[in-house]
PDB file of C-alpha atoms in Angstrom:
ATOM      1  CA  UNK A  34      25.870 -20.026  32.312  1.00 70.00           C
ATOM      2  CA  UNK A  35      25.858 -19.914  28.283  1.00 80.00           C
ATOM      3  CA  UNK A  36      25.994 -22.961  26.239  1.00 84.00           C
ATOM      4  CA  UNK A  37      27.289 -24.437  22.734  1.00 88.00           C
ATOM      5  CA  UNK A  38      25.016 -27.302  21.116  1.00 92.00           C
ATOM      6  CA  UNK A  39      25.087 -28.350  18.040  1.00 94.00           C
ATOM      7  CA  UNK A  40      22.331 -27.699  15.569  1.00 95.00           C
ATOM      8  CA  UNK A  41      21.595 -29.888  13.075  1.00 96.00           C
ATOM      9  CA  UNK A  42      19.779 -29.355   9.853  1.00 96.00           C
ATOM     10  CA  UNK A  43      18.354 -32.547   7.881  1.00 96.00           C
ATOM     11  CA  UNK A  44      16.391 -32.990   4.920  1.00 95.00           C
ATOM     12  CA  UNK A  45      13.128 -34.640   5.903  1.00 95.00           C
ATOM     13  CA  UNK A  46      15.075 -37.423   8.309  1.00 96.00           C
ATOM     14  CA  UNK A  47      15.145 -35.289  11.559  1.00 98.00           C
ATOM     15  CA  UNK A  48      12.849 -36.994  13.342  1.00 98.00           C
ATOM     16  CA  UNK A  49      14.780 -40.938  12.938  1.00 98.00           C
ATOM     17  CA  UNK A  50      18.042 -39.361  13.363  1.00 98.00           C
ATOM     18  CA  UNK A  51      17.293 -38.059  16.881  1.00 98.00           C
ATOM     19  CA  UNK A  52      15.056 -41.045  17.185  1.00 99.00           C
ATOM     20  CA  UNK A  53      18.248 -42.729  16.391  1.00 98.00           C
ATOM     21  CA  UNK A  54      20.869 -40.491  18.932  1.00 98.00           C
ATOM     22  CA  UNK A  55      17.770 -40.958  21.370  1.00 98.00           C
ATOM     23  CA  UNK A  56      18.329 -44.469  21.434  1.00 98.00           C
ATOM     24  CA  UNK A  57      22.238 -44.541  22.017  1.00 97.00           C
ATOM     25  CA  UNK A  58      22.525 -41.509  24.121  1.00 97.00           C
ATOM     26  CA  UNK A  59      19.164 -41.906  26.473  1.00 96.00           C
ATOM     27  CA  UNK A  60      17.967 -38.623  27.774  1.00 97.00           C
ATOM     28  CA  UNK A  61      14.737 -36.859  26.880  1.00 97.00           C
ATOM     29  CA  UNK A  62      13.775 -36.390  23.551  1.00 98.00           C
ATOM     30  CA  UNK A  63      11.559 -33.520  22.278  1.00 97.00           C
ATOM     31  CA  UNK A  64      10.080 -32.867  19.028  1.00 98.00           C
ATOM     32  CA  UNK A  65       7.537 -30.347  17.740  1.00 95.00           C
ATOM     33  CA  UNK A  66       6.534 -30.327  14.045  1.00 95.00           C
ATOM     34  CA  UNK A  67       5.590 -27.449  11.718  1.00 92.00           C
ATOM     35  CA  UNK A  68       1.819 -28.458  12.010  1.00 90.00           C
ATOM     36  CA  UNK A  69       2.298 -27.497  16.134  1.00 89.00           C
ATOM     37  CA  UNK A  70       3.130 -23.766  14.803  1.00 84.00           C
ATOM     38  CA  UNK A  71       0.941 -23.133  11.566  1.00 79.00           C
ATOM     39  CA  UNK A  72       2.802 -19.574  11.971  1.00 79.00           C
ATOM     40  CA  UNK A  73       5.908 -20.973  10.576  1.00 78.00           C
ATOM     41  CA  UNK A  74       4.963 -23.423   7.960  1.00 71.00           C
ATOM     42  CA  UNK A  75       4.669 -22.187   4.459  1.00 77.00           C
ATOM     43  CA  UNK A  76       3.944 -25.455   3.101  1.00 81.00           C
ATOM     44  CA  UNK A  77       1.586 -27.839   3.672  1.00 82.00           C
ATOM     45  CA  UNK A  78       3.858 -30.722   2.770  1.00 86.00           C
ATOM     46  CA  UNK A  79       5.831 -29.482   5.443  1.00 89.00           C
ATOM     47  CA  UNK A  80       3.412 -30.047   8.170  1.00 91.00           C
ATOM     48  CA  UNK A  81       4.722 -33.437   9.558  1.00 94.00           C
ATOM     49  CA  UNK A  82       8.569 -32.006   9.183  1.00 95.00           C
ATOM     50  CA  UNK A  83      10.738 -31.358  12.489  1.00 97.00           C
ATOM     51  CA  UNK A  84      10.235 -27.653  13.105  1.00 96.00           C
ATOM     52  CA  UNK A  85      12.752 -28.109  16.756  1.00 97.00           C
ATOM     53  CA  UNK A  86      13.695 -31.236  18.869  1.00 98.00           C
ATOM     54  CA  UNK A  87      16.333 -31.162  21.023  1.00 97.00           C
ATOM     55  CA  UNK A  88      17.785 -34.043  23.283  1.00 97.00           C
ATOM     56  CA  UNK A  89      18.323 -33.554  26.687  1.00 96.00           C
ATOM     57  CA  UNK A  90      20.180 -35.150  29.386  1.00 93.00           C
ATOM     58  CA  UNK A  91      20.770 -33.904  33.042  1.00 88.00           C
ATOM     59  CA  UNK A  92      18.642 -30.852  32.358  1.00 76.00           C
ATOM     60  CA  UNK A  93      19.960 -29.408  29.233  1.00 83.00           C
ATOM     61  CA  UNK A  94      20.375 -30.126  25.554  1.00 88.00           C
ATOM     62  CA  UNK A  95      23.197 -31.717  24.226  1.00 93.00           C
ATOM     63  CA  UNK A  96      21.819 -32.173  20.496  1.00 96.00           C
ATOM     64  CA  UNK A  97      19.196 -30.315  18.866  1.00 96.00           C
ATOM     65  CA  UNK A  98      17.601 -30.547  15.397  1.00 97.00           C
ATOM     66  CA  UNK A  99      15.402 -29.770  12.557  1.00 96.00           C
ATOM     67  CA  UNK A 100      14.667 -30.326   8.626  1.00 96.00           C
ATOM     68  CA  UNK A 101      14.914 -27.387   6.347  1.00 93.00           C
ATOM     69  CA  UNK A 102      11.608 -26.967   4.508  1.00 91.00           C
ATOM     70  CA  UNK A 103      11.179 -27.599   1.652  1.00 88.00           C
ATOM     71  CA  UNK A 104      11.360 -24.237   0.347  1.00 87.00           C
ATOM     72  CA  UNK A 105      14.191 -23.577   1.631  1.00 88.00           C
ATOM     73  CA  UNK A 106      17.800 -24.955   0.571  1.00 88.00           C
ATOM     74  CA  UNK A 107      19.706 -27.647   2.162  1.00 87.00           C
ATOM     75  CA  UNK A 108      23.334 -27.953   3.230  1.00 86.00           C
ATOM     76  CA  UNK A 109      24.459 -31.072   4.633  1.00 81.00           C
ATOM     77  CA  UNK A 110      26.775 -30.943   7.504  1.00 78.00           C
ATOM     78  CA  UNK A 111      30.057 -29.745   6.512  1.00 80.00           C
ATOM     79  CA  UNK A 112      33.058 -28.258   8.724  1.00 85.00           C
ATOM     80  CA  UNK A 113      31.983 -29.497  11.727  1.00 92.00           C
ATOM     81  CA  UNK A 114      31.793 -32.665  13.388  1.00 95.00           C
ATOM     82  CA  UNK A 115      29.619 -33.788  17.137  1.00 96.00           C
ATOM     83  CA  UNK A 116      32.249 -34.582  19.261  1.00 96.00           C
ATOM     84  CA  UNK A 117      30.947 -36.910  22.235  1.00 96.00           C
ATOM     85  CA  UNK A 118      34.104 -37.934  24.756  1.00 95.00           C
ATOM     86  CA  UNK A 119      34.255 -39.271  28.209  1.00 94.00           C
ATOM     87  CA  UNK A 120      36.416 -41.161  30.619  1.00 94.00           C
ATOM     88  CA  UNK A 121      34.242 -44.291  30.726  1.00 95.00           C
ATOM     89  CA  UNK A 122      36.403 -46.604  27.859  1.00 95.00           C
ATOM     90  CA  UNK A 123      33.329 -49.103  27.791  1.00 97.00           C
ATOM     91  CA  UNK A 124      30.486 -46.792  27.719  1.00 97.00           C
ATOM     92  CA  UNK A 125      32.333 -44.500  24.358  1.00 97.00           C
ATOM     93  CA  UNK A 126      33.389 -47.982  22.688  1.00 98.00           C
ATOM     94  CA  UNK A 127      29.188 -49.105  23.618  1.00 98.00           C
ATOM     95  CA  UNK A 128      28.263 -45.704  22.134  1.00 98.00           C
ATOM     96  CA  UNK A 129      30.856 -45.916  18.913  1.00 98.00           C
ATOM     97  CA  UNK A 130      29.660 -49.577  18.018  1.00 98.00           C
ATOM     98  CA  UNK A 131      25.700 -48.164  18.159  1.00 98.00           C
ATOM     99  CA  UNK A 132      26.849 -45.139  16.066  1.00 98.00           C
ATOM    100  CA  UNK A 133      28.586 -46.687  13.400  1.00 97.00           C
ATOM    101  CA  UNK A 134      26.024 -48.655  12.482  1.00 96.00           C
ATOM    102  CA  UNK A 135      25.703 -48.025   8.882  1.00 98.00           C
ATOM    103  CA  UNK A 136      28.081 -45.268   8.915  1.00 98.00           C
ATOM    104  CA  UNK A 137      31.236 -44.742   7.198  1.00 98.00           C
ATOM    105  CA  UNK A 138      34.250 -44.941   9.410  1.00 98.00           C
ATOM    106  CA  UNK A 139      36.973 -42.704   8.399  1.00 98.00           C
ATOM    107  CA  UNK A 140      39.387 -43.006  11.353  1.00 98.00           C
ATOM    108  CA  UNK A 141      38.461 -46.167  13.691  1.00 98.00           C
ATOM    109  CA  UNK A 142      37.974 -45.778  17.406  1.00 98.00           C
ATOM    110  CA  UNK A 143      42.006 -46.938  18.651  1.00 98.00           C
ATOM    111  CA  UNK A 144      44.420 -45.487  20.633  1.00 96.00           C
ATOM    112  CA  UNK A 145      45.810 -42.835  19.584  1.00 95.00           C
ATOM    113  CA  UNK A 146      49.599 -41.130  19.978  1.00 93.00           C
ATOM    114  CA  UNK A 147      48.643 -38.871  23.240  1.00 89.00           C
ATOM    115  CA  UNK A 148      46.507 -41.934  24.729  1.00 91.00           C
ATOM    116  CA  UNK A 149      42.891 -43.086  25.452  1.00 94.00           C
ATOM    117  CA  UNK A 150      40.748 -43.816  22.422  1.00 97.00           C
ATOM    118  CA  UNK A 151      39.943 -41.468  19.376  1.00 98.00           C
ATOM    119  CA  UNK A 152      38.143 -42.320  16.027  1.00 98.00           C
ATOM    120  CA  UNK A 153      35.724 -40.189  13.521  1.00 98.00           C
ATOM    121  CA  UNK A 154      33.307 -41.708  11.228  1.00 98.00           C
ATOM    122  CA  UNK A 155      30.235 -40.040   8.952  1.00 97.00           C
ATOM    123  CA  UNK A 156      26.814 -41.619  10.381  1.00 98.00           C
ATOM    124  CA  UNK A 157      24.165 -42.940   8.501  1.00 98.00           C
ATOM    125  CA  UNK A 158      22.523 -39.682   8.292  1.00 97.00           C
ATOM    126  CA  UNK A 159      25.810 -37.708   7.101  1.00 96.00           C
ATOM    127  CA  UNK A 160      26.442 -36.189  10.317  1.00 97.00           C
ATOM    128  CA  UNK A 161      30.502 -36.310  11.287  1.00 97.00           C
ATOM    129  CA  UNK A 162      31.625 -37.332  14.720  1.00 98.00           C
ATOM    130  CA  UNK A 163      34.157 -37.644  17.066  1.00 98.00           C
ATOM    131  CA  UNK A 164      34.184 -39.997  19.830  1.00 98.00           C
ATOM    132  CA  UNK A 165      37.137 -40.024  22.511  1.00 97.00           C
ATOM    133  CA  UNK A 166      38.103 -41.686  26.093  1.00 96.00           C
ATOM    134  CA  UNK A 167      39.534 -38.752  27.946  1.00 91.00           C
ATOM    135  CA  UNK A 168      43.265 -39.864  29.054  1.00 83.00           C
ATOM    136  CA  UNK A 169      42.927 -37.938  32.797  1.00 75.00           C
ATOM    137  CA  UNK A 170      46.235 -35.794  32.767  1.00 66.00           C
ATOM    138  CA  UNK A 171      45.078 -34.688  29.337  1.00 54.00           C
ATOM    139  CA  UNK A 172      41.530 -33.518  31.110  1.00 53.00           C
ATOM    140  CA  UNK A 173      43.319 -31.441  33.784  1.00 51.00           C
TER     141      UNK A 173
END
């Protein structure tokens, strides 16, 4: 069965942003830093940097993670946006209130025209998101 997760690139803050998701979303967390692979750092100030993490829950990923070396340029997230939904109202509005904590809300979690709940907000480490309650006839 194939996949889509979302890969996201930081700039030396990988590590307390999944720290972060970690915290709201449970799961496993997993981190390995360049100084675990000396093969693919090029920098020794890179050596405490997040080479790969990845959060799992219920046996596979559902966020993974890394900083761009220094070396390298950095794009900050742009075009795309984690999108996190579910039919449990109280568990998304729990989830929404954790991750908006110091983020900038640009559509607040309400109920939108085709029903449920919907809002979008930039978190505090410039990732977009997209948090819904799944209305059930729109899930069939």
């Amino acid at each position: 069965m194939n996949q889509v997760t979302p890969y996201l690139s930081f700039r030396g803050n990988a590590r307390d942003a999944m720290n972060f998701y970690h915290s709201v979303l449970g799961g496993e967390l997993r981190i390995d830093t360049f100084d675990t692979v000396p093969a693919m750092m090029s920098s020794p100030q890179d050596k405490n940097l997040v080479l790969h993490s990845q959060l799992m829950i219920d046996d596979g990923p559902i966020l993974m993670a890394a900083d761009t070396p220094t070396h390298m340029p950095h794009s900050p997230a742009a075009g795309m946006s984690v999108s996190l939904s579910g039919d449990d109202q109280a568990e998304i509005e729990r989830i929404w209130k954790a991750v908006s904590e110091g983020a900038t809300v640009t559509m607040p979690l309400a109920t939108p025209p085709w029903g449920g709940k919907f809002g979008m907000l930039v978190d505090k480490f410039g990732i977009p998101w997209m948090l819904s309650v799944i209305v059930p006839a729109l899930a069939a």
